[in-house]
PDB file of C-alpha atoms and ligand atoms in Angstrom:
ATOM      1  CA  MET K  99     120.745  17.999-171.979  1.00 90.00           C
ATOM      2  CA  SER K 100     119.165  21.352-170.677  1.00 96.00           C
ATOM      3  CA  LEU K 101     117.258  23.464-173.033  1.00 97.00           C
ATOM      4  CA  LEU K 102     119.969  26.129-172.854  1.00 98.00           C
ATOM      5  CA  GLU K 103     122.550  23.695-174.109  1.00 98.00           C
ATOM      6  CA  GLU K 104     120.086  22.465-176.742  1.00 97.00           C
ATOM      7  CA  ALA K 105     119.473  25.940-178.100  1.00 98.00           C
ATOM      8  CA  LYS K 106     123.177  26.760-178.169  1.00 98.00           C
ATOM      9  CA  GLN K 107     123.736  23.436-180.012  1.00 97.00           C
ATOM     10  CA  LEU K 108     120.886  23.996-182.541  1.00 97.00           C
ATOM     11  CA  ILE K 109     122.087  27.636-183.247  1.00 97.00           C
ATOM     12  CA  HIS K 110     125.621  26.477-183.782  1.00 97.00           C
ATOM     13  CA  LEU K 111     124.606  23.483-185.818  1.00 96.00           C
ATOM     14  CA  HIS K 112     122.455  25.590-188.192  1.00 96.00           C
ATOM     15  CA  LYS K 113     124.924  28.545-188.217  1.00 96.00           C
ATOM     16  CA  PHE K 114     121.800  30.614-187.182  1.00 97.00           C
ATOM     17  CA  SER K 115     122.218  34.090-185.729  1.00 96.00           C
ATOM     18  CA  PRO K 116     119.237  35.269-183.771  1.00 96.00           C
ATOM     19  CA  LYS K 117     117.674  38.570-184.966  1.00 95.00           C
ATOM     20  CA  ARG K 118     116.813  41.129-182.284  1.00 91.00           C
ATOM     21  CA  GLY K 119     114.444  42.813-184.522  1.00 91.00           C
ATOM     22  CA  LEU K 120     112.198  39.684-184.753  1.00 95.00           C
ATOM     23  CA  GLY K 121     112.557  39.214-180.983  1.00 94.00           C
ATOM     24  CA  GLN K 122     114.405  35.950-181.252  1.00 97.00           C
ATOM     25  CA  ASN K 123     115.096  35.281-177.566  1.00 97.00           C
ATOM     26  CA  PHE K 124     114.190  31.715-176.995  1.00 97.00           C
ATOM     27  CA  ALA K 125     112.707  30.545-173.668  1.00 97.00           C
ATOM     28  CA  VAL K 126     115.050  27.936-172.347  1.00 98.00           C
ATOM     29  CA  ASP K 127     113.621  27.296-168.741  1.00 98.00           C
ATOM     30  CA  MET K 128     111.480  24.226-168.726  1.00 97.00           C
ATOM     31  CA  THR K 129     109.618  25.130-165.493  1.00 97.00           C
ATOM     32  CA  ILE K 130     108.499  28.472-167.002  1.00 98.00           C
ATOM     33  CA  LEU K 131     107.298  26.680-170.130  1.00 98.00           C
ATOM     34  CA  ARG K 132     105.393  24.067-168.156  1.00 98.00           C
ATOM     35  CA  ARG K 133     103.849  26.777-165.926  1.00 98.00           C
ATOM     36  CA  MET K 134     102.565  28.723-168.975  1.00 98.00           C
ATOM     37  CA  ILE K 135     100.868  25.619-170.242  1.00 98.00           C
ATOM     38  CA  SER K 136      99.337  24.950-166.889  1.00 98.00           C
ATOM     39  CA  PHE K 137      98.232  28.478-166.574  1.00 98.00           C
ATOM     40  CA  ALA K 138      96.300  28.051-169.674  1.00 98.00           C
ATOM     41  CA  SER K 139      94.872  24.635-168.312  1.00 98.00           C
ATOM     42  CA  VAL K 140      95.642  23.127-171.596  1.00 98.00           C
ATOM     43  CA  ASP K 141      93.965  19.726-172.051  1.00 97.00           C
ATOM     44  CA  LYS K 142      93.489  17.173-174.796  1.00 97.00           C
ATOM     45  CA  GLU K 143      90.441  18.789-176.257  1.00 98.00           C
ATOM     46  CA  ASP K 144      92.338  22.145-177.002  1.00 98.00           C
ATOM     47  CA  VAL K 145      93.654  23.470-180.221  1.00 98.00           C
ATOM     48  CA  VAL K 146      96.423  25.849-179.167  1.00 98.00           C
ATOM     49  CA  LEU K 147      97.980  28.583-181.234  1.00 98.00           C
ATOM     50  CA  GLU K 148     101.676  29.535-180.723  1.00 98.00           C
ATOM     51  CA  ILE K 149     102.794  32.693-182.141  1.00 98.00           C
ATOM     52  CA  GLY K 150     106.598  32.664-182.926  1.00 97.00           C
ATOM     53  CA  ALA K 151     107.517  29.124-182.542  1.00 98.00           C
ATOM     54  CA  GLY K 152     111.241  29.837-182.596  1.00 98.00           C
ATOM     55  CA  LEU K 153     113.293  26.645-181.783  1.00 98.00           C
ATOM     56  CA  GLY K 154     110.114  24.700-180.889  1.00 98.00           C
ATOM     57  CA  PHE K 155     110.642  24.065-177.281  1.00 98.00           C
ATOM     58  CA  LEU K 156     107.298  25.311-176.292  1.00 98.00           C
ATOM     59  CA  THR K 157     105.765  23.711-179.286  1.00 98.00           C
ATOM     60  CA  ARG K 158     107.007  20.282-178.418  1.00 97.00           C
ATOM     61  CA  LEU K 159     105.711  20.465-174.840  1.00 98.00           C
ATOM     62  CA  LEU K 160     102.286  21.736-176.150  1.00 98.00           C
ATOM     63  CA  CYS K 161     102.062  18.772-178.448  1.00 98.00           C
ATOM     64  CA  GLU K 162     102.185  16.358-175.469  1.00 98.00           C
ATOM     65  CA  GLU K 163      99.347  18.228-173.740  1.00 98.00           C
ATOM     66  CA  CYS K 164      96.857  19.204-176.320  1.00 98.00           C
ATOM     67  CA  LYS K 165      94.836  18.023-179.320  1.00 98.00           C
ATOM     68  CA  GLN K 166      96.505  20.162-181.959  1.00 98.00           C
ATOM     69  CA  VAL K 167      99.141  22.877-182.059  1.00 98.00           C
ATOM     70  CA  ILE K 168      99.058  25.638-184.681  1.00 98.00           C
ATOM     71  CA  ALA K 169     102.694  27.023-184.611  1.00 98.00           C
ATOM     72  CA  ILE K 170     103.426  30.153-186.754  1.00 98.00           C
ATOM     73  CA  GLU K 171     106.912  31.203-187.469  1.00 98.00           C
ATOM     74  CA  ILE K 172     107.948  34.090-189.627  1.00 98.00           C
ATOM     75  CA  ASP K 173     111.659  33.352-190.122  1.00 98.00           C
ATOM     76  CA  SER K 174     112.196  30.640-192.882  1.00 98.00           C
ATOM     77  CA  ARG K 175     115.524  29.636-191.313  1.00 97.00           C
ATOM     78  CA  LEU K 176     113.700  28.754-188.084  1.00 98.00           C
ATOM     79  CA  VAL K 177     110.940  26.969-189.890  1.00 98.00           C
ATOM     80  CA  GLU K 178     113.601  24.624-191.387  1.00 97.00           C
ATOM     81  CA  ILE K 179     115.023  23.982-187.893  1.00 97.00           C
ATOM     82  CA  LEU K 180     111.410  23.592-186.578  1.00 98.00           C
ATOM     83  CA  ARG K 181     110.727  21.047-189.264  1.00 97.00           C
ATOM     84  CA  SER K 182     113.462  18.840-188.076  1.00 95.00           C
ATOM     85  CA  GLN K 183     112.741  19.526-184.470  1.00 96.00           C
ATOM     86  CA  LEU K 184     109.077  18.615-184.705  1.00 97.00           C
ATOM     87  CA  ARG K 185     109.623  15.680-187.140  1.00 95.00           C
ATOM     88  CA  GLY K 186     107.441  12.713-186.055  1.00 93.00           C
ATOM     89  CA  LEU K 187     104.861  14.831-184.128  1.00 97.00           C
ATOM     90  CA  GLU K 188     101.464  14.395-185.752  1.00 95.00           C
ATOM     91  CA  ASN K 189      99.497  16.957-183.992  1.00 98.00           C
ATOM     92  CA  VAL K 190     101.303  20.180-184.990  1.00 98.00           C
ATOM     93  CA  ASP K 191     100.429  22.379-187.989  1.00 98.00           C
ATOM     94  CA  LEU K 192     103.476  24.363-188.684  1.00 98.00           C
ATOM     95  CA  ILE K 193     102.795  27.538-190.749  1.00 98.00           C
ATOM     96  CA  GLU K 194     105.392  29.868-192.159  1.00 98.00           C
ATOM     97  CA  GLY K 195     104.338  33.474-192.262  1.00 98.00           C
ATOM     98  CA  ASP K 196     103.618  36.676-190.335  1.00 97.00           C
ATOM     99  CA  ALA K 197     101.047  35.758-187.707  1.00 97.00           C
ATOM    100  CA  LEU K 198      99.140  38.963-188.110  1.00 95.00           C
ATOM    101  CA  ARG K 199      98.737  38.762-191.878  1.00 96.00           C
ATOM    102  CA  ILE K 200      97.966  35.084-192.765  1.00 96.00           C
ATOM    103  CA  ASP K 201      94.810  33.157-192.325  1.00 95.00           C
ATOM    104  CA  ILE K 202      95.022  31.006-189.241  1.00 96.00           C
ATOM    105  CA  PRO K 203      92.783  27.989-188.603  1.00 96.00           C
ATOM    106  CA  LEU K 204      90.521  28.054-185.564  1.00 97.00           C
ATOM    107  CA  PHE K 205      92.018  27.695-182.305  1.00 98.00           C
ATOM    108  CA  ASP K 206      90.553  27.992-178.851  1.00 98.00           C
ATOM    109  CA  LYS K 207      93.634  28.845-176.725  1.00 98.00           C
ATOM    110  CA  VAL K 208      96.902  30.720-177.232  1.00 98.00           C
ATOM    111  CA  VAL K 209     100.201  29.993-175.305  1.00 98.00           C
ATOM    112  CA  SER K 210     103.224  31.958-176.635  1.00 98.00           C
ATOM    113  CA  THR K 211     106.150  34.132-175.925  1.00 96.00           C
ATOM    114  CA  PRO K 212     105.491  36.492-178.881  1.00 95.00           C
ATOM    115  CA  PRO K 213     108.252  38.930-179.983  1.00 93.00           C
ATOM    116  CA  TYR K 214     107.895  42.167-178.078  1.00 90.00           C
ATOM    117  CA  SER K 215     107.864  44.366-181.157  1.00 91.00           C
ATOM    118  CA  ILE K 216     104.389  43.066-182.150  1.00 94.00           C
ATOM    119  CA  SER K 217     102.854  42.833-178.530  1.00 96.00           C
ATOM    120  CA  SER K 218     100.451  45.759-179.073  1.00 95.00           C
ATOM    121  CA  SER K 219      99.239  44.826-182.778  1.00 95.00           C
ATOM    122  CA  MET K 220      99.034  41.116-181.684  1.00 96.00           C
ATOM    123  CA  LEU K 221      96.919  41.879-178.779  1.00 96.00           C
ATOM    124  CA  PHE K 222      94.528  44.058-180.707  1.00 93.00           C
ATOM    125  CA  TRP K 223      94.438  41.413-183.390  1.00 95.00           C
ATOM    126  CA  LEU K 224      93.888  38.738-180.742  1.00 96.00           C
ATOM    127  CA  LEU K 225      90.992  40.614-178.908  1.00 94.00           C
ATOM    128  CA  GLY K 226      89.033  40.580-182.192  1.00 92.00           C
ATOM    129  CA  LYS K 227      89.149  36.652-182.491  1.00 95.00           C
ATOM    130  CA  PRO K 228      87.103  34.023-180.764  1.00 96.00           C
ATOM    131  CA  PHE K 229      89.168  32.093-178.127  1.00 98.00           C
ATOM    132  CA  SER K 230      88.795  31.010-174.512  1.00 98.00           C
ATOM    133  CA  CYS K 231      92.008  31.698-172.919  1.00 98.00           C
ATOM    134  CA  ALA K 232      95.498  33.224-173.839  1.00 98.00           C
ATOM    135  CA  VAL K 233      98.651  32.927-171.643  1.00 98.00           C
ATOM    136  CA  LEU K 234     101.334  35.137-173.141  1.00 98.00           C
ATOM    137  CA  THR K 235     104.772  36.319-171.871  1.00 98.00           C
ATOM    138  CA  PHE K 236     105.268  39.976-172.612  1.00 97.00           C
ATOM    139  CA  GLN K 237     107.714  42.694-171.742  1.00 96.00           C
ATOM    140  CA  ARG K 238     106.909  43.715-168.196  1.00 97.00           C
ATOM    141  CA  GLU K 239     106.157  47.463-169.117  1.00 96.00           C
ATOM    142  CA  PHE K 240     103.737  46.309-171.653  1.00 97.00           C
ATOM    143  CA  ALA K 241     102.029  43.858-169.122  1.00 98.00           C
ATOM    144  CA  LYS K 242     101.747  46.780-166.855  1.00 97.00           C
ATOM    145  CA  ARG K 243      99.902  48.940-169.337  1.00 97.00           C
ATOM    146  CA  LEU K 244      97.317  46.268-169.693  1.00 97.00           C
ATOM    147  CA  THR K 245      96.203  46.367-166.116  1.00 96.00           C
ATOM    148  CA  ALA K 246      97.029  50.134-165.353  1.00 97.00           C
ATOM    149  CA  HIS K 247      94.651  52.179-163.076  1.00 97.00           C
ATOM    150  CA  VAL K 248      92.736  55.177-164.285  1.00 97.00           C
ATOM    151  CA  GLY K 249      95.133  58.147-164.171  1.00 92.00           C
ATOM    152  CA  ASP K 250      98.396  56.146-164.243  1.00 94.00           C
ATOM    153  CA  LYS K 251     100.920  56.961-166.885  1.00 92.00           C
ATOM    154  CA  ASP K 252     100.496  53.671-168.203  1.00 95.00           C
ATOM    155  CA  TYR K 253      96.776  53.888-168.556  1.00 97.00           C
ATOM    156  CA  GLY K 254      95.478  54.200-172.194  1.00 97.00           C
ATOM    157  CA  ARG K 255      93.794  52.745-175.165  1.00 96.00           C
ATOM    158  CA  LEU K 256      95.351  49.385-174.701  1.00 96.00           C
ATOM    159  CA  THR K 257      94.227  49.197-171.031  1.00 97.00           C
ATOM    160  CA  ILE K 258      90.816  50.047-171.918  1.00 98.00           C
ATOM    161  CA  SER K 259      90.559  47.942-175.039  1.00 97.00           C
ATOM    162  CA  ALA K 260      91.771  44.838-173.098  1.00 97.00           C
ATOM    163  CA  TYR K 261      89.430  45.474-170.165  1.00 97.00           C
ATOM    164  CA  TYR K 262      86.474  45.917-172.489  1.00 97.00           C
ATOM    165  CA  ARG K 263      86.975  42.449-174.027  1.00 97.00           C
ATOM    166  CA  ALA K 264      88.874  40.448-171.506  1.00 98.00           C
ATOM    167  CA  ASP K 265      89.707  39.589-167.946  1.00 97.00           C
ATOM    168  CA  VAL K 266      93.386  40.383-167.656  1.00 98.00           C
ATOM    169  CA  GLU K 267      95.680  38.986-164.952  1.00 98.00           C
ATOM    170  CA  LEU K 268      99.421  39.510-164.477  1.00 98.00           C
ATOM    171  CA  LEU K 269     100.483  36.023-163.190  1.00 98.00           C
ATOM    172  CA  THR K 270     104.187  35.918-162.599  1.00 98.00           C
ATOM    173  CA  ASP K 271     107.290  37.824-163.326  1.00 98.00           C
ATOM    174  CA  VAL K 272     110.018  36.176-165.560  1.00 97.00           C
ATOM    175  CA  SER K 273     113.663  37.092-165.457  1.00 96.00           C
ATOM    176  CA  ARG K 274     115.465  37.759-168.640  1.00 96.00           C
ATOM    177  CA  LYS K 275     117.902  34.911-167.848  1.00 95.00           C
ATOM    178  CA  THR K 276     114.879  32.611-168.886  1.00 97.00           C
ATOM    179  CA  PHE K 277     115.773  33.415-172.437  1.00 97.00           C
ATOM    180  CA  TYR K 278     118.771  32.830-174.724  1.00 97.00           C
ATOM    181  CA  PRO K 279     120.117  35.204-175.805  1.00 97.00           C
ATOM    182  CA  SER K 280     118.786  37.159-172.950  1.00 96.00           C
ATOM    183  CA  PRO K 281     116.831  40.349-173.877  1.00 95.00           C
ATOM    184  CA  ASP K 282     117.422  43.794-172.267  1.00 93.00           C
ATOM    185  CA  VAL K 283     114.069  43.682-170.607  1.00 95.00           C
ATOM    186  CA  GLU K 284     112.272  41.707-167.875  1.00 97.00           C
ATOM    187  CA  SER K 285     109.063  39.847-168.644  1.00 98.00           C
ATOM    188  CA  THR K 286     105.691  38.945-167.126  1.00 98.00           C
ATOM    189  CA  ILE K 287     103.225  36.206-167.829  1.00 98.00           C
ATOM    190  CA  VAL K 288      99.825  37.418-168.610  1.00 98.00           C
ATOM    191  CA  ARG K 289      96.496  35.567-168.885  1.00 98.00           C
ATOM    192  CA  LEU K 290      93.621  36.935-170.941  1.00 98.00           C
ATOM    193  CA  LYS K 291      90.033  35.364-170.715  1.00 98.00           C
ATOM    194  CA  PRO K 292      87.580  37.000-172.959  1.00 97.00           C
ATOM    195  CA  ARG K 293      84.206  37.831-171.476  1.00 96.00           C
ATOM    196  CA  ALA K 294      81.075  40.011-172.219  1.00 96.00           C
ATOM    197  CA  PRO K 295      81.893  43.755-172.104  1.00 97.00           C
ATOM    198  CA  PRO K 296      81.395  45.190-168.728  1.00 97.00           C
ATOM    199  CA  PHE K 297      79.564  48.133-169.945  1.00 98.00           C
ATOM    200  CA  HIS K 298      77.282  48.962-172.891  1.00 97.00           C
ATOM    201  CA  VAL K 299      78.695  50.355-176.126  1.00 98.00           C
ATOM    202  CA  GLU K 300      76.294  51.180-178.926  1.00 97.00           C
ATOM    203  CA  ASN K 301      78.791  51.300-181.654  1.00 97.00           C
ATOM    204  CA  GLU K 302      82.105  49.695-181.158  1.00 96.00           C
ATOM    205  CA  PHE K 303      83.709  51.301-184.201  1.00 94.00           C
ATOM    206  CA  LEU K 304      83.037  54.733-182.747  1.00 94.00           C
ATOM    207  CA  PHE K 305      84.102  53.636-179.376  1.00 97.00           C
ATOM    208  CA  PHE K 306      87.500  52.409-180.461  1.00 95.00           C
ATOM    209  CA  SER K 307      88.057  55.373-182.786  1.00 94.00           C
ATOM    210  CA  LEU K 308      87.240  57.746-179.905  1.00 95.00           C
ATOM    211  CA  LEU K 309      89.821  55.946-177.704  1.00 96.00           C
ATOM    212  CA  ARG K 310      92.439  56.219-180.448  1.00 95.00           C
ATOM    213  CA  THR K 311      91.776  60.020-181.022  1.00 94.00           C
ATOM    214  CA  LEU K 312      91.607  60.958-177.320  1.00 96.00           C
ATOM    215  CA  PHE K 313      94.678  59.114-176.335  1.00 96.00           C
ATOM    216  CA  MET K 314      96.734  60.977-178.890  1.00 95.00           C
ATOM    217  CA  GLN K 315      96.505  63.738-176.181  1.00 94.00           C
ATOM    218  CA  PRO K 316      96.118  62.004-172.909  1.00 95.00           C
ATOM    219  CA  ASN K 317      96.725  65.031-170.741  1.00 95.00           C
ATOM    220  CA  LYS K 318      94.372  67.340-172.483  1.00 95.00           C
ATOM    221  CA  LYS K 319      90.887  68.288-171.356  1.00 94.00           C
ATOM    222  CA  VAL K 320      88.198  66.167-173.179  1.00 93.00           C
ATOM    223  CA  ARG K 321      86.690  69.386-174.741  1.00 90.00           C
ATOM    224  CA  ASN K 322      90.003  69.940-176.611  1.00 90.00           C
ATOM    225  CA  ALA K 323      90.863  66.395-177.329  1.00 92.00           C
ATOM    226  CA  ILE K 324      87.550  65.456-178.725  1.00 92.00           C
ATOM    227  CA  ILE K 325      87.467  68.114-181.497  1.00 88.00           C
ATOM    228  CA  PRO K 326      89.551  65.956-184.025  1.00 87.00           C
ATOM    229  CA  PHE K 327      87.118  63.064-183.425  1.00 88.00           C
ATOM    230  CA  LEU K 328      84.180  65.078-184.141  1.00 87.00           C
ATOM    231  CA  ARG K 329      85.613  66.615-187.176  1.00 86.00           C
ATOM    232  CA  ASN K 330      86.465  63.244-188.459  1.00 85.00           C
ATOM    233  CA  LEU K 331      82.710  62.297-188.211  1.00 85.00           C
ATOM    234  CA  GLY K 332      82.048  65.298-190.385  1.00 86.00           C
ATOM    235  CA  VAL K 333      80.683  67.555-187.703  1.00 84.00           C
ATOM    236  CA  GLU K 334      81.185  71.395-188.494  1.00 85.00           C
ATOM    237  CA  ARG K 335      83.562  73.254-186.230  1.00 80.00           C
ATOM    238  CA  ASP K 336      80.964  75.420-184.702  1.00 84.00           C
ATOM    239  CA  ASP K 337      78.567  72.466-184.117  1.00 82.00           C
ATOM    240  CA  ALA K 338      81.458  70.500-182.666  1.00 79.00           C
ATOM    241  CA  MET K 339      82.192  73.231-180.236  1.00 81.00           C
ATOM    242  CA  ASN K 340      78.447  73.230-179.235  1.00 84.00           C
ATOM    243  CA  ARG K 341      78.360  69.507-178.759  1.00 82.00           C
ATOM    244  CA  VAL K 342      81.442  69.609-176.610  1.00 82.00           C
ATOM    245  CA  ASN K 343      80.193  72.158-174.351  1.00 82.00           C
ATOM    246  CA  SER K 344      77.224  70.300-173.558  1.00 82.00           C
ATOM    247  CA  LEU K 345      79.186  67.144-172.664  1.00 81.00           C
ATOM    248  CA  LEU K 346      79.250  66.148-168.783  1.00 80.00           C
ATOM    249  CA  LEU K 347      82.830  65.216-169.106  1.00 83.00           C
ATOM    250  CA  TYR K 348      84.115  68.072-171.116  1.00 83.00           C
ATOM    251  CA  ASN K 349      86.221  69.661-168.409  1.00 89.00           C
ATOM    252  CA  ARG K 350      88.014  66.348-167.278  1.00 93.00           C
ATOM    253  CA  ARG K 351      91.455  65.197-168.597  1.00 95.00           C
ATOM    254  CA  VAL K 352      91.386  62.327-170.931  1.00 96.00           C
ATOM    255  CA  ARG K 353      93.895  60.165-168.697  1.00 96.00           C
ATOM    256  CA  GLN K 354      91.208  60.606-165.799  1.00 96.00           C
ATOM    257  CA  LEU K 355      88.329  59.041-167.435  1.00 97.00           C
ATOM    258  CA  THR K 356      87.182  55.428-166.660  1.00 97.00           C
ATOM    259  CA  PRO K 357      86.580  52.946-169.308  1.00 97.00           C
ATOM    260  CA  GLU K 358      82.791  53.334-168.500  1.00 97.00           C
ATOM    261  CA  ASP K 359      83.188  57.105-169.108  1.00 96.00           C
ATOM    262  CA  PHE K 360      84.727  56.427-172.691  1.00 97.00           C
ATOM    263  CA  GLY K 361      81.702  54.236-173.307  1.00 97.00           C
ATOM    264  CA  ASP K 362      79.255  56.849-172.192  1.00 94.00           C
ATOM    265  CA  LEU K 363      81.076  59.478-174.372  1.00 93.00           C
ATOM    266  CA  ALA K 364      80.975  57.162-177.491  1.00 94.00           C
ATOM    267  CA  ASN K 365      77.265  56.553-176.865  1.00 94.00           C
ATOM    268  CA  GLU K 366      76.582  60.255-176.949  1.00 89.00           C
ATOM    269  CA  PHE K 367      77.629  60.221-180.573  1.00 85.00           C
ATOM    270  CA  ALA K 368      76.334  56.817-181.726  1.00 84.00           C
TER     271      ALA K 368
HETATM  272  N1  LIG Q 123     108.297  30.641-178.353  1.00 85.09           N
HETATM  273  C1  LIG Q 123     109.627  30.486-178.734  1.00 85.09           C
HETATM  274  C2  LIG Q 123     110.168  31.585-179.608  1.00 85.09           C
HETATM  275  C3  LIG Q 123     110.102  32.956-178.961  1.00 85.09           C
HETATM  276  S1  LIG Q 123     111.075  34.199-179.841  1.00 85.09           S
HETATM  277  C4  LIG Q 123     110.439  30.155-177.600  1.00 85.09           C
HETATM  278  O1  LIG Q 123     110.124  30.563-176.413  1.00 85.09           O
HETATM  279  O2  LIG Q 123     111.480  29.504-177.649  1.00 85.09           O
HETATM  280  C5  LIG Q 123     109.904  34.870-180.827  1.00 85.09           C
HETATM  281  C6  LIG Q 123     109.703  34.202-182.150  1.00 85.09           C
HETATM  282  O3  LIG Q 123     108.652  34.844-183.080  1.00 85.09           O
HETATM  283  C7  LIG Q 123     110.905  34.195-183.090  1.00 85.09           C
HETATM  284  O4  LIG Q 123     111.190  32.962-183.510  1.00 85.09           O
HETATM  285  C8  LIG Q 123     110.561  35.057-184.152  1.00 85.09           C
HETATM  286  O5  LIG Q 123     111.145  34.633-185.470  1.00 85.09           O
HETATM  287  C9  LIG Q 123     109.011  34.893-184.400  1.00 85.09           C
HETATM  288  N2  LIG Q 123     108.349  36.037-185.051  1.00 85.09           N
HETATM  289  C10 LIG Q 123     108.659  37.301-185.130  1.00 85.09           C
HETATM  290  N3  LIG Q 123     107.633  38.046-185.559  1.00 85.09           N
HETATM  291  C11 LIG Q 123     106.706  37.159-186.034  1.00 85.09           C
HETATM  292  C12 LIG Q 123     105.490  37.331-186.709  1.00 85.09           C
HETATM  293  N4  LIG Q 123     105.035  38.555-187.140  1.00 85.09           N
HETATM  294  N5  LIG Q 123     104.744  36.180-186.910  1.00 85.09           N
HETATM  295  C13 LIG Q 123     105.213  34.986-186.436  1.00 85.09           C
HETATM  296  N6  LIG Q 123     106.278  34.791-185.819  1.00 85.09           N
HETATM  297  C14 LIG Q 123     107.198  35.884-185.591  1.00 85.09           C
END
């Protein structure tokens, strides 16, 4: 039986209706699932995290290839289905809950097709964790934001945060037909490998809050966009203006600054 037939059967049998809001589009293409696992070079030493286990098709394959799978699923109806789907598999730890809010045991790789609605928060969450490799299927527009070039409309806080912490590769495009039910958007498989930051940042908290503030107004000149950041730091308005006028980058537009420029700026105030 194909995965598509199996998905339809499970959904019918359990009278389950997939919820769009939770991104319940299940990957039903065996070739794509196998490629994701091989892109992550998963082997018998690995503990692999899966965020949003759905009907468990990827979970099942991962169990064959790695030491342990930690499968998280938020929807209790699906957790019920997963329990029966994964029965007899000894190397899976199925956890019900919101992946971004619960405590998750240590893992070293991530292979998932997470719901698109949490792509951004999940990525920021993941970049703060120790792991060696993540292979994730994202909405194509989101994937492009991760590797956008300086000045592009997609270039922003996400691009710079990802670049600061990881090597990011867009590996292959995935058609919406890979999923059942099909979503309205195309997808791309992305690989992230954490690495040492490519430039020096004195105070990461300042760096990330600078990014957040400046990218609220990406088309503004630095001298204007940076004022709220300085005021937040408790700098008086006049002092803030003086500081800004002495910045080398003050006349450039936020979107035109390289990640390294943001590092320099943050270091000015560290
Ligand atoms: N990987 C599976 C399922 C993908 S659909 C497959 O390819 O078949 C995405 C899944 O994530 C859904 O099952 C949805 O219920 C689940 N999900 C949505 N938000 C979640 C969250 N915050 N934490 C954990 N799981 C979540």
